Amino acid sequence: MATVNKQVRAAWLQGSPARCETVPPGAHLPWRIVLLGAPGVGKGTQADLLNEHLNACHLSTGDVFRAATSRSDSEQSPAMKEALGFMRRGELVPDSTVWDLIRERSECLHCAGGFILDGFPRTLAQAVSLKHLLDKEGLGLTAVVNYELPFSQIVERLAGRRTCEKCKAVYHVTERPPKIEGCCDRCDGKLFQRDDDRPDSIKVRLEAYDRSTAPLIEFYGKSGLLMKVPATGRPEDIYARTIPELEYRRTKQFANLLWAAEENRR
Ligand code: AP5
């Protein structure tokens, strides 16, 4: 019998056959959100806040790759080893590897509370594949949120970031310091600096963003899903800036679904 791992987000972080211990309560219309923005703009921090308030699961492709680094050499597939090399250098992982990982975890897109995709899609090819998958599964997006911040502030955020090795909570040495230096407030885990937050990797990541991910703003702009949100100020202020429009879009989506159901009944 397959071993069932009961960690939170286990199904996403480890892939099949791992199962999540707690599944959020179902919603009439689950939140289905994509977060865009340059590396370090604060997508993970906002995803945590959105998850806390909306119950939608935080699905980060970067977290899946980082979770794989803690596996032993023999447990890592050749494709995963290759992916981790790209990540350490700050380069994008090839689309085919990322897509295999998403397909393997596509059940998470049906999570009862919905999902917050963070770090995926990151290229036009990934965005097109995601659209086909969501259309096929009958899953409509609520919105695509693009966080905007000048590059100088982004570099400061990345250079000061510290992450918990156990629960993956994110801190900043001056902006969001933990209560005890080097120690996670939530789980007492040890905080570490990510390999790709070194200056040479940061430069490569920002270039990759400009080249491959920024074009997605136009892609989602054309579909009417795009919301632009300034990422300045405290995380709570950015969250407060985001939520009214998200709620408005969800209410509109819900009304459209009711209207379509009514039309079908006639
Ligand atoms: P990924 O993990 O997705 O990294 P990223 O997009 O580079 O984003 P980050 O996690 O660096 O930043 P963030 O925007 O989440 O900011 P955070 O909230 O942490 O990807 C890593 C790598 O994996 C990629 O480079 C690539 O190699 C590979 N990869 C992943 N997905 C892929 C895909 N789809 N295709 C190809 N390759 C892929 O915040 C940053 C810091 O700022 C923290 O210290 C935080 O505390 C602080 N902070 C946050 N908000 C504020 C605020 N309002 N004020 C002050 N400080 C703040």
PDB file of C-alpha atoms and ligand atoms in Angstrom:
ATOM      1  CA  MET A   1       0.000   0.000   0.000  1.00  0.00           C
ATOM      2  CA  ALA A   2       1.240   3.499  -0.831  1.00  0.00           C
ATOM      3  CA  THR A   3       2.558   5.536   2.091  1.00  0.00           C
ATOM      4  CA  VAL A   4       0.358   8.537   2.788  1.00  0.00           C
ATOM      5  CA  ASN A   5       2.213  11.577   4.057  1.00  0.00           C
ATOM      6  CA  LYS A   6      -0.010  13.823   6.148  1.00  0.00           C
ATOM      7  CA  GLN A   7       1.956  17.078   6.067  1.00  0.00           C
ATOM      8  CA  VAL A   8       0.179  20.324   5.152  1.00  0.00           C
ATOM      9  CA  ARG A   9       0.547  20.934   1.371  1.00  0.00           C
ATOM     10  CA  ALA A  10       2.118  17.468   1.115  1.00  0.00           C
ATOM     11  CA  ALA A  11       0.216  16.670  -2.090  1.00  0.00           C
ATOM     12  CA  TRP A  12       1.749  19.719  -3.737  1.00  0.00           C
ATOM     13  CA  LEU A  13       5.246  19.650  -2.254  1.00  0.00           C
ATOM     14  CA  GLN A  14       5.847  15.918  -2.645  1.00  0.00           C
ATOM     15  CA  GLY A  15       3.512  14.876  -5.463  1.00  0.00           C
ATOM     16  CA  SER A  16       1.592  11.595  -5.589  1.00  0.00           C
ATOM     17  CA  PRO A  17       0.937   9.531  -3.423  1.00  0.00           C
ATOM     18  CA  ALA A  18       1.368  12.087  -0.593  1.00  0.00           C
ATOM     19  CA  ARG A  19      -1.899  13.499   0.785  1.00  0.00           C
ATOM     20  CA  CYS A  20      -2.595  16.729   2.692  1.00  0.00           C
ATOM     21  CA  GLU A  21      -3.576  16.353   6.323  1.00  0.00           C
ATOM     22  CA  THR A  22      -6.085  19.180   6.321  1.00  0.00           C
ATOM     23  CA  VAL A  23      -8.188  20.081   3.332  1.00  0.00           C
ATOM     24  CA  PRO A  24      -9.834  23.520   3.457  1.00  0.00           C
ATOM     25  CA  PRO A  25     -13.637  23.632   3.674  1.00  0.00           C
ATOM     26  CA  GLY A  26     -15.286  23.732   0.241  1.00  0.00           C
ATOM     27  CA  ALA A  27     -16.554  27.016  -1.176  1.00  0.00           C
ATOM     28  CA  HIS A  28     -19.398  27.570  -3.688  1.00  0.00           C
ATOM     29  CA  LEU A  29     -16.867  29.175  -5.969  1.00  0.00           C
ATOM     30  CA  PRO A  30     -13.278  28.506  -4.897  1.00  0.00           C
ATOM     31  CA  TRP A  31     -10.700  31.265  -5.305  1.00  0.00           C
ATOM     32  CA  ARG A  32      -8.410  30.544  -8.260  1.00  0.00           C
ATOM     33  CA  ILE A  33      -5.679  33.132  -8.400  1.00  0.00           C
ATOM     34  CA  VAL A  34      -2.371  33.481 -10.284  1.00  0.00           C
ATOM     35  CA  LEU A  35       0.325  35.739  -8.778  1.00  0.00           C
ATOM     36  CA  LEU A  36       2.762  37.477 -11.131  1.00  0.00           C
ATOM     37  CA  GLY A  37       5.650  39.823 -10.395  1.00  0.00           C
ATOM     38  CA  ALA A  38       9.430  39.924 -10.402  1.00  0.00           C
ATOM     39  CA  PRO A  39      11.440  37.638  -8.076  1.00  0.00           C
ATOM     40  CA  GLY A  40      11.410  39.130  -4.580  1.00  0.00           C
ATOM     41  CA  VAL A  41       8.448  41.455  -5.127  1.00  0.00           C
ATOM     42  CA  GLY A  42       6.637  39.652  -2.287  1.00  0.00           C
ATOM     43  CA  LYS A  43       4.441  37.032  -4.029  1.00  0.00           C
ATOM     44  CA  GLY A  44       5.122  34.345  -1.400  1.00  0.00           C
ATOM     45  CA  THR A  45       4.407  36.779   1.441  1.00  0.00           C
ATOM     46  CA  GLN A  46       1.105  37.807  -0.175  1.00  0.00           C
ATOM     47  CA  ALA A  47       0.238  34.168  -0.937  1.00  0.00           C
ATOM     48  CA  ASP A  48       0.569  33.393   2.792  1.00  0.00           C
ATOM     49  CA  LEU A  49      -1.811  36.249   3.672  1.00  0.00           C
ATOM     50  CA  LEU A  50      -4.289  35.242   0.958  1.00  0.00           C
ATOM     51  CA  ASN A  51      -4.135  31.629   2.131  1.00  0.00           C
ATOM     52  CA  GLU A  52      -4.745  32.661   5.742  1.00  0.00           C
ATOM     53  CA  HIS A  53      -7.808  34.773   4.864  1.00  0.00           C
ATOM     54  CA  LEU A  54      -9.291  32.977   1.837  1.00  0.00           C
ATOM     55  CA  ASN A  55      -8.363  29.331   2.589  1.00  0.00           C
ATOM     56  CA  ALA A  56      -7.083  28.789  -0.954  1.00  0.00           C
ATOM     57  CA  CYS A  57      -3.981  26.570  -1.118  1.00  0.00           C
ATOM     58  CA  HIS A  58      -0.582  28.183  -1.849  1.00  0.00           C
ATOM     59  CA  LEU A  59       0.884  26.324  -4.841  1.00  0.00           C
ATOM     60  CA  SER A  60       4.461  27.525  -5.449  1.00  0.00           C
ATOM     61  CA  THR A  61       6.625  25.788  -8.065  1.00  0.00           C
ATOM     62  CA  GLY A  62       9.761  27.215  -6.407  1.00  0.00           C
ATOM     63  CA  ASP A  63       8.746  25.514  -3.117  1.00  0.00           C
ATOM     64  CA  VAL A  64       8.452  22.165  -4.929  1.00  0.00           C
ATOM     65  CA  PHE A  65      12.001  22.499  -6.273  1.00  0.00           C
ATOM     66  CA  ARG A  66      13.335  23.582  -2.865  1.00  0.00           C
ATOM     67  CA  ALA A  67      11.526  20.667  -1.163  1.00  0.00           C
ATOM     68  CA  ALA A  68      13.351  18.326  -3.565  1.00  0.00           C
ATOM     69  CA  THR A  69      16.744  19.587  -2.360  1.00  0.00           C
ATOM     70  CA  SER A  70      16.124  17.918   1.024  1.00  0.00           C
ATOM     71  CA  ARG A  71      15.701  14.489  -0.637  1.00  0.00           C
ATOM     72  CA  SER A  72      18.671  12.136  -0.877  1.00  0.00           C
ATOM     73  CA  ASP A  73      20.600  11.896  -4.142  1.00  0.00           C
ATOM     74  CA  SER A  74      18.999   8.549  -5.051  1.00  0.00           C
ATOM     75  CA  GLU A  75      15.481   9.945  -4.467  1.00  0.00           C
ATOM     76  CA  GLN A  76      15.996  12.771  -6.977  1.00  0.00           C
ATOM     77  CA  SER A  77      15.086  11.939 -10.591  1.00  0.00           C
ATOM     78  CA  PRO A  78      17.603  13.000 -13.297  1.00  0.00           C
ATOM     79  CA  ALA A  79      15.095  15.693 -14.434  1.00  0.00           C
ATOM     80  CA  MET A  80      14.844  17.046 -10.866  1.00  0.00           C
ATOM     81  CA  LYS A  81      18.663  17.148 -10.473  1.00  0.00           C
ATOM     82  CA  GLU A  82      18.909  19.079 -13.713  1.00  0.00           C
ATOM     83  CA  ALA A  83      16.115  21.453 -12.563  1.00  0.00           C
ATOM     84  CA  LEU A  84      17.902  22.186  -9.275  1.00  0.00           C
ATOM     85  CA  GLY A  85      21.042  23.171 -11.227  1.00  0.00           C
ATOM     86  CA  PHE A  86      19.042  25.739 -13.238  1.00  0.00           C
ATOM     87  CA  MET A  87      17.460  27.068 -10.045  1.00  0.00           C
ATOM     88  CA  ARG A  88      20.754  27.528  -8.195  1.00  0.00           C
ATOM     89  CA  ARG A  89      22.140  29.555 -11.113  1.00  0.00           C
ATOM     90  CA  GLY A  90      18.985  31.723 -11.124  1.00  0.00           C
ATOM     91  CA  GLU A  91      17.916  30.460 -14.561  1.00  0.00           C
ATOM     92  CA  LEU A  92      14.431  29.235 -15.429  1.00  0.00           C
ATOM     93  CA  VAL A  93      13.845  25.490 -15.295  1.00  0.00           C
ATOM     94  CA  PRO A  94      12.895  24.116 -18.789  1.00  0.00           C
ATOM     95  CA  ASP A  95       9.170  24.295 -19.579  1.00  0.00           C
ATOM     96  CA  SER A  96       8.898  20.530 -20.129  1.00  0.00           C
ATOM     97  CA  THR A  97      10.197  19.747 -16.597  1.00  0.00           C
ATOM     98  CA  VAL A  98       7.896  22.335 -15.012  1.00  0.00           C
ATOM     99  CA  TRP A  99       4.923  21.041 -16.981  1.00  0.00           C
ATOM    100  CA  ASP A 100       5.584  17.416 -15.915  1.00  0.00           C
ATOM    101  CA  LEU A 101       5.553  18.608 -12.313  1.00  0.00           C
ATOM    102  CA  ILE A 102       2.258  20.491 -12.764  1.00  0.00           C
ATOM    103  CA  ARG A 103       0.575  17.573 -14.545  1.00  0.00           C
ATOM    104  CA  GLU A 104       1.628  15.229 -11.769  1.00  0.00           C
ATOM    105  CA  ARG A 105      -0.013  17.588  -9.244  1.00  0.00           C
ATOM    106  CA  SER A 106      -3.046  18.663 -11.297  1.00  0.00           C
ATOM    107  CA  GLU A 107      -5.412  17.322  -8.573  1.00  0.00           C
ATOM    108  CA  CYS A 108      -4.286  20.317  -6.449  1.00  0.00           C
ATOM    109  CA  LEU A 109      -6.043  22.605  -8.953  1.00  0.00           C
ATOM    110  CA  HIS A 110      -9.292  20.996  -7.744  1.00  0.00           C
ATOM    111  CA  CYS A 111      -8.544  21.769  -4.066  1.00  0.00           C
ATOM    112  CA  ALA A 112     -11.842  22.520  -2.275  1.00  0.00           C
ATOM    113  CA  GLY A 113     -10.664  25.950  -1.097  1.00  0.00           C
ATOM    114  CA  GLY A 114      -9.178  26.846  -4.490  1.00  0.00           C
ATOM    115  CA  PHE A 115      -5.565  27.728  -5.269  1.00  0.00           C
ATOM    116  CA  ILE A 116      -3.023  30.535  -5.403  1.00  0.00           C
ATOM    117  CA  LEU A 117      -0.440  29.789  -8.100  1.00  0.00           C
ATOM    118  CA  ASP A 118       2.886  31.451  -7.223  1.00  0.00           C
ATOM    119  CA  GLY A 119       5.795  31.225  -9.684  1.00  0.00           C
ATOM    120  CA  PHE A 120       3.749  29.436 -12.358  1.00  0.00           C
ATOM    121  CA  PRO A 121       3.144  30.214 -15.183  1.00  0.00           C
ATOM    122  CA  ARG A 122       6.416  31.971 -15.902  1.00  0.00           C
ATOM    123  CA  THR A 123       6.676  31.767 -19.695  1.00  0.00           C
ATOM    124  CA  LEU A 124       4.132  32.196 -22.484  1.00  0.00           C
ATOM    125  CA  ALA A 125       4.330  28.457 -23.244  1.00  0.00           C
ATOM    126  CA  GLN A 126       3.479  27.663 -19.591  1.00  0.00           C
ATOM    127  CA  ALA A 127       0.567  30.170 -19.621  1.00  0.00           C
ATOM    128  CA  VAL A 128      -0.891  28.619 -22.791  1.00  0.00           C
ATOM    129  CA  SER A 129      -0.567  25.078 -21.383  1.00  0.00           C
ATOM    130  CA  LEU A 130      -2.222  26.176 -18.125  1.00  0.00           C
ATOM    131  CA  LYS A 131      -5.103  27.763 -20.030  1.00  0.00           C
ATOM    132  CA  HIS A 132      -5.711  24.529 -21.969  1.00  0.00           C
ATOM    133  CA  LEU A 133      -5.614  22.476 -18.782  1.00  0.00           C
ATOM    134  CA  LEU A 134      -8.004  24.784 -16.887  1.00  0.00           C
ATOM    135  CA  ASP A 135     -10.406  24.941 -19.856  1.00  0.00           C
ATOM    136  CA  LYS A 136     -10.373  21.146 -20.120  1.00  0.00           C
ATOM    137  CA  GLU A 137     -11.065  20.755 -16.396  1.00  0.00           C
ATOM    138  CA  GLY A 138     -13.736  23.496 -16.385  1.00  0.00           C
ATOM    139  CA  LEU A 139     -11.832  25.657 -13.876  1.00  0.00           C
ATOM    140  CA  GLY A 140     -12.124  29.433 -14.370  1.00  0.00           C
ATOM    141  CA  LEU A 141      -9.547  31.843 -12.892  1.00  0.00           C
ATOM    142  CA  THR A 142     -10.770  34.551 -10.504  1.00  0.00           C
ATOM    143  CA  ALA A 143      -7.907  36.924 -11.356  1.00  0.00           C
ATOM    144  CA  VAL A 144      -4.217  37.271 -12.195  1.00  0.00           C
ATOM    145  CA  VAL A 145      -2.553  39.690  -9.763  1.00  0.00           C
ATOM    146  CA  ASN A 146       0.591  41.453 -10.977  1.00  0.00           C
ATOM    147  CA  TYR A 147       2.619  43.031  -8.121  1.00  0.00           C
ATOM    148  CA  GLU A 148       4.717  46.034  -9.194  1.00  0.00           C
ATOM    149  CA  LEU A 149       7.815  47.432  -7.451  1.00  0.00           C
ATOM    150  CA  PRO A 150      10.990  49.274  -8.609  1.00  0.00           C
ATOM    151  CA  PHE A 151      13.945  46.904  -9.118  1.00  0.00           C
ATOM    152  CA  SER A 152      16.095  48.679  -6.480  1.00  0.00           C
ATOM    153  CA  GLN A 153      13.566  47.777  -3.748  1.00  0.00           C
ATOM    154  CA  ILE A 154      13.271  44.228  -5.104  1.00  0.00           C
ATOM    155  CA  VAL A 155      17.026  43.675  -4.725  1.00  0.00           C
ATOM    156  CA  GLU A 156      16.859  44.886  -1.073  1.00  0.00           C
ATOM    157  CA  ARG A 157      14.001  42.464  -0.359  1.00  0.00           C
ATOM    158  CA  LEU A 158      15.869  39.515  -1.878  1.00  0.00           C
ATOM    159  CA  ALA A 159      19.193  40.258  -0.181  1.00  0.00           C
ATOM    160  CA  GLY A 160      17.556  40.394   3.287  1.00  0.00           C
ATOM    161  CA  ARG A 161      15.249  37.388   2.907  1.00  0.00           C
ATOM    162  CA  ARG A 162      15.483  34.443   5.316  1.00  0.00           C
ATOM    163  CA  THR A 163      13.328  31.310   5.003  1.00  0.00           C
ATOM    164  CA  CYS A 164      12.395  28.651   7.555  1.00  0.00           C
ATOM    165  CA  GLU A 165      13.865  25.286   6.562  1.00  0.00           C
ATOM    166  CA  LYS A 166      10.907  23.443   8.143  1.00  0.00           C
ATOM    167  CA  CYS A 167       7.653  25.343   7.410  1.00  0.00           C
ATOM    168  CA  LYS A 168       9.024  27.643   4.633  1.00  0.00           C
ATOM    169  CA  ALA A 169       7.767  30.840   6.384  1.00  0.00           C
ATOM    170  CA  VAL A 170       9.498  33.897   4.923  1.00  0.00           C
ATOM    171  CA  TYR A 171      11.173  36.707   6.943  1.00  0.00           C
ATOM    172  CA  HIS A 172      13.309  39.740   6.185  1.00  0.00           C
ATOM    173  CA  VAL A 173      16.273  40.701   8.370  1.00  0.00           C
ATOM    174  CA  THR A 174      15.091  44.297   8.822  1.00  0.00           C
ATOM    175  CA  GLU A 175      11.537  44.552   7.414  1.00  0.00           C
ATOM    176  CA  ARG A 176      10.033  41.378   8.924  1.00  0.00           C
ATOM    177  CA  PRO A 177      12.556  40.037  11.431  1.00  0.00           C
ATOM    178  CA  PRO A 178      11.728  36.946  13.512  1.00  0.00           C
ATOM    179  CA  LYS A 179      11.309  37.436  17.295  1.00  0.00           C
ATOM    180  CA  ILE A 180      14.517  35.430  17.889  1.00  0.00           C
ATOM    181  CA  GLU A 181      17.291  35.883  15.341  1.00  0.00           C
ATOM    182  CA  GLY A 182      17.732  32.856  13.056  1.00  0.00           C
ATOM    183  CA  CYS A 183      14.674  31.050  14.478  1.00  0.00           C
ATOM    184  CA  CYS A 184      11.166  30.702  12.987  1.00  0.00           C
ATOM    185  CA  ASP A 185       8.331  32.281  15.045  1.00  0.00           C
ATOM    186  CA  ARG A 186       5.860  29.590  13.897  1.00  0.00           C
ATOM    187  CA  CYS A 187       7.723  26.317  14.333  1.00  0.00           C
ATOM    188  CA  ASP A 188      11.178  27.112  15.863  1.00  0.00           C
ATOM    189  CA  GLY A 189      12.784  25.893  12.603  1.00  0.00           C
ATOM    190  CA  LYS A 190      16.192  27.246  11.560  1.00  0.00           C
ATOM    191  CA  LEU A 191      16.206  30.179   9.119  1.00  0.00           C
ATOM    192  CA  PHE A 192      18.483  30.073   6.084  1.00  0.00           C
ATOM    193  CA  GLN A 193      19.404  32.251   3.119  1.00  0.00           C
ATOM    194  CA  ARG A 194      18.395  30.789  -0.256  1.00  0.00           C
ATOM    195  CA  ASP A 195      21.236  29.838  -2.641  1.00  0.00           C
ATOM    196  CA  ASP A 196      19.642  31.893  -5.414  1.00  0.00           C
ATOM    197  CA  ASP A 197      19.560  35.068  -3.264  1.00  0.00           C
ATOM    198  CA  ARG A 198      23.300  35.643  -3.891  1.00  0.00           C
ATOM    199  CA  PRO A 199      24.005  38.784  -5.996  1.00  0.00           C
ATOM    200  CA  ASP A 200      25.094  36.886  -9.170  1.00  0.00           C
ATOM    201  CA  SER A 201      21.935  34.701  -9.139  1.00  0.00           C
ATOM    202  CA  ILE A 202      19.686  37.691  -8.387  1.00  0.00           C
ATOM    203  CA  LYS A 203      20.969  39.397 -11.548  1.00  0.00           C
ATOM    204  CA  VAL A 204      20.282  36.302 -13.690  1.00  0.00           C
ATOM    205  CA  ARG A 205      16.776  35.919 -12.170  1.00  0.00           C
ATOM    206  CA  LEU A 206      15.806  39.527 -12.844  1.00  0.00           C
ATOM    207  CA  GLU A 207      17.021  39.209 -16.461  1.00  0.00           C
ATOM    208  CA  ALA A 208      15.044  35.962 -16.889  1.00  0.00           C
ATOM    209  CA  TYR A 209      11.970  37.731 -15.494  1.00  0.00           C
ATOM    210  CA  ASP A 210      12.297  40.613 -17.983  1.00  0.00           C
ATOM    211  CA  ARG A 211      12.817  38.271 -20.911  1.00  0.00           C
ATOM    212  CA  SER A 212      10.321  35.464 -20.179  1.00  0.00           C
ATOM    213  CA  THR A 213       7.781  36.422 -17.520  1.00  0.00           C
ATOM    214  CA  ALA A 214       7.047  40.114 -18.153  1.00  0.00           C
ATOM    215  CA  PRO A 215       5.321  39.229 -21.514  1.00  0.00           C
ATOM    216  CA  LEU A 216       2.649  37.406 -19.476  1.00  0.00           C
ATOM    217  CA  ILE A 217       1.325  40.796 -18.347  1.00  0.00           C
ATOM    218  CA  GLU A 218       0.167  41.448 -21.911  1.00  0.00           C
ATOM    219  CA  PHE A 219      -1.160  37.881 -22.279  1.00  0.00           C
ATOM    220  CA  TYR A 220      -3.394  38.154 -19.201  1.00  0.00           C
ATOM    221  CA  GLY A 221      -4.203  41.819 -19.924  1.00  0.00           C
ATOM    222  CA  LYS A 222      -5.879  40.715 -23.171  1.00  0.00           C
ATOM    223  CA  SER A 223      -7.968  38.109 -21.338  1.00  0.00           C
ATOM    224  CA  GLY A 224      -9.338  40.717 -18.902  1.00  0.00           C
ATOM    225  CA  LEU A 225      -8.047  38.786 -15.875  1.00  0.00           C
ATOM    226  CA  LEU A 226      -5.150  41.112 -14.982  1.00  0.00           C
ATOM    227  CA  MET A 227      -5.122  43.219 -11.783  1.00  0.00           C
ATOM    228  CA  LYS A 228      -2.155  45.549 -11.237  1.00  0.00           C
ATOM    229  CA  VAL A 229      -1.232  46.115  -7.587  1.00  0.00           C
ATOM    230  CA  PRO A 230       1.586  48.389  -6.307  1.00  0.00           C
ATOM    231  CA  ALA A 231       3.754  46.286  -3.963  1.00  0.00           C
ATOM    232  CA  THR A 232       4.981  49.221  -1.860  1.00  0.00           C
ATOM    233  CA  GLY A 233       4.384  49.501   1.884  1.00  0.00           C
ATOM    234  CA  ARG A 234       3.749  46.836   4.510  1.00  0.00           C
ATOM    235  CA  PRO A 235       2.542  43.378   3.394  1.00  0.00           C
ATOM    236  CA  GLU A 236      -0.773  43.968   5.228  1.00  0.00           C
ATOM    237  CA  ASP A 237      -1.282  47.228   3.278  1.00  0.00           C
ATOM    238  CA  ILE A 238      -0.658  45.451  -0.027  1.00  0.00           C
ATOM    239  CA  TYR A 239      -3.112  42.735   0.966  1.00  0.00           C
ATOM    240  CA  ALA A 240      -5.741  45.355   1.895  1.00  0.00           C
ATOM    241  CA  ARG A 241      -5.159  47.006  -1.490  1.00  0.00           C
ATOM    242  CA  THR A 242      -5.737  43.699  -3.304  1.00  0.00           C
ATOM    243  CA  ILE A 243      -8.745  42.149  -1.610  1.00  0.00           C
ATOM    244  CA  PRO A 244     -11.620  44.520  -2.601  1.00  0.00           C
ATOM    245  CA  GLU A 245     -11.009  44.038  -6.327  1.00  0.00           C
ATOM    246  CA  LEU A 246     -10.532  40.286  -5.894  1.00  0.00           C
ATOM    247  CA  GLU A 247     -13.886  40.096  -4.107  1.00  0.00           C
ATOM    248  CA  TYR A 248     -15.550  42.218  -6.764  1.00  0.00           C
ATOM    249  CA  ARG A 249     -14.232  39.914  -9.522  1.00  0.00           C
ATOM    250  CA  ARG A 250     -15.344  36.784  -7.698  1.00  0.00           C
ATOM    251  CA  THR A 251     -18.855  38.167  -7.127  1.00  0.00           C
ATOM    252  CA  LYS A 252     -19.073  39.033 -10.833  1.00  0.00           C
ATOM    253  CA  GLN A 253     -17.848  35.557 -11.790  1.00  0.00           C
ATOM    254  CA  PHE A 254     -20.430  33.980  -9.483  1.00  0.00           C
ATOM    255  CA  ALA A 255     -23.235  36.118 -10.970  1.00  0.00           C
ATOM    256  CA  ASN A 256     -22.153  35.119 -14.507  1.00  0.00           C
ATOM    257  CA  LEU A 257     -22.225  31.428 -13.555  1.00  0.00           C
ATOM    258  CA  LEU A 258     -25.744  31.788 -12.072  1.00  0.00           C
ATOM    259  CA  TRP A 259     -26.867  33.643 -15.188  1.00  0.00           C
ATOM    260  CA  ALA A 260     -25.437  30.924 -17.496  1.00  0.00           C
ATOM    261  CA  ALA A 261     -27.124  28.176 -15.414  1.00  0.00           C
ATOM    262  CA  GLU A 262     -30.440  30.035 -15.629  1.00  0.00           C
ATOM    263  CA  GLU A 263     -30.078  30.406 -19.419  1.00  0.00           C
ATOM    264  CA  ASN A 264     -29.385  26.660 -19.741  1.00  0.00           C
ATOM    265  CA  ARG A 265     -32.525  25.808 -17.760  1.00  0.00           C
ATOM    266  CA  ARG A 266     -34.736  27.833 -20.147  1.00  0.00           C
TER     267      ARG A 266
HETATM  268  P1  AP5 B   1      10.453  31.047  -6.925  1.00  0.00           P
HETATM  269  O1  AP5 B   1      10.567  30.365  -5.639  1.00  0.00           O
HETATM  270  O2  AP5 B   1       9.143  31.138  -7.608  1.00  0.00           O
HETATM  271  O3  AP5 B   1      11.124  32.447  -6.736  1.00  0.00           O
HETATM  272  P2  AP5 B   1      10.814  33.887  -7.339  1.00  0.00           P
HETATM  273  O4  AP5 B   1       9.734  34.077  -8.324  1.00  0.00           O
HETATM  274  O5  AP5 B   1      12.153  34.241  -7.794  1.00  0.00           O
HETATM  275  O6  AP5 B   1      10.179  34.602  -6.212  1.00  0.00           O
HETATM  276  P3  AP5 B   1      10.745  34.685  -4.802  1.00  0.00           P
HETATM  277  O7  AP5 B   1      10.324  33.502  -3.992  1.00  0.00           O
HETATM  278  O8  AP5 B   1      12.228  34.948  -4.878  1.00  0.00           O
HETATM  279  O9  AP5 B   1      10.121  36.030  -4.274  1.00  0.00           O
HETATM  280  P4  AP5 B   1       8.661  36.410  -3.843  1.00  0.00           P
HETATM  281  O10 AP5 B   1       8.077  37.326  -4.866  1.00  0.00           O
HETATM  282  O11 AP5 B   1       7.861  35.208  -3.463  1.00  0.00           O
HETATM  283  O12 AP5 B   1       8.996  37.274  -2.567  1.00  0.00           O
HETATM  284  P5  AP5 B   1       8.900  36.942  -0.992  1.00  0.00           P
HETATM  285  O13 AP5 B   1       7.481  36.966  -0.548  1.00  0.00           O
HETATM  286  O14 AP5 B   1       9.728  35.758  -0.672  1.00  0.00           O
HETATM  287  O15 AP5 B   1      11.439  30.379  -8.005  1.00  0.00           O
HETATM  288  C1  AP5 B   1      12.773  30.057  -7.707  1.00  0.00           C
HETATM  289  C2  AP5 B   1      13.411  29.409  -8.915  1.00  0.00           C
HETATM  290  O16 AP5 B   1      12.734  28.177  -9.227  1.00  0.00           O
HETATM  291  C3  AP5 B   1      13.369  30.203 -10.224  1.00  0.00           C
HETATM  292  O17 AP5 B   1      14.434  31.126 -10.304  1.00  0.00           O
HETATM  293  C4  AP5 B   1      13.473  29.081 -11.254  1.00  0.00           C
HETATM  294  O18 AP5 B   1      14.795  28.606 -11.371  1.00  0.00           O
HETATM  295  C5  AP5 B   1      12.659  27.970 -10.637  1.00  0.00           C
HETATM  296  N1  AP5 B   1      11.247  28.011 -11.063  1.00  0.00           N
HETATM  297  C6  AP5 B   1      10.168  28.102 -10.226  1.00  0.00           C
HETATM  298  N2  AP5 B   1       9.033  28.104 -10.936  1.00  0.00           N
HETATM  299  C7  AP5 B   1       9.382  28.021 -12.239  1.00  0.00           C
HETATM  300  C8  AP5 B   1       8.642  28.009 -13.462  1.00  0.00           C
HETATM  301  N3  AP5 B   1       7.306  28.076 -13.458  1.00  0.00           N
HETATM  302  N4  AP5 B   1       9.332  27.943 -14.623  1.00  0.00           N
HETATM  303  C9  AP5 B   1      10.668  27.862 -14.633  1.00  0.00           C
HETATM  304  N5  AP5 B   1      11.436  27.875 -13.528  1.00  0.00           N
HETATM  305  C10 AP5 B   1      10.788  27.965 -12.335  1.00  0.00           C
HETATM  306  O19 AP5 B   1       9.576  38.273  -0.425  1.00  0.00           O
HETATM  307  C11 AP5 B   1      10.945  38.570  -0.627  1.00  0.00           C
HETATM  308  C12 AP5 B   1      11.508  39.244   0.642  1.00  0.00           C
HETATM  309  O20 AP5 B   1      10.887  40.518   0.816  1.00  0.00           O
HETATM  310  C13 AP5 B   1      11.266  38.465   1.949  1.00  0.00           C
HETATM  311  O21 AP5 B   1      12.375  38.606   2.784  1.00  0.00           O
HETATM  312  C14 AP5 B   1      10.024  39.160   2.561  1.00  0.00           C
HETATM  313  O22 AP5 B   1      10.000  39.055   3.977  1.00  0.00           O
HETATM  314  C15 AP5 B   1      10.243  40.591   2.097  1.00  0.00           C
HETATM  315  N6  AP5 B   1       8.981  41.293   1.893  1.00  0.00           N
HETATM  316  C16 AP5 B   1       7.854  40.811   1.309  1.00  0.00           C
HETATM  317  N7  AP5 B   1       6.903  41.751   1.252  1.00  0.00           N
HETATM  318  C17 AP5 B   1       7.467  42.874   1.811  1.00  0.00           C
HETATM  319  C18 AP5 B   1       6.986  44.207   2.048  1.00  0.00           C
HETATM  320  N8  AP5 B   1       5.747  44.565   1.671  1.00  0.00           N
HETATM  321  N9  AP5 B   1       7.822  45.089   2.597  1.00  0.00           N
HETATM  322  C19 AP5 B   1       9.110  44.729   2.957  1.00  0.00           C
HETATM  323  N10 AP5 B   1       9.595  43.491   2.795  1.00  0.00           N
HETATM  324  C20 AP5 B   1       8.788  42.576   2.212  1.00  0.00           C
END
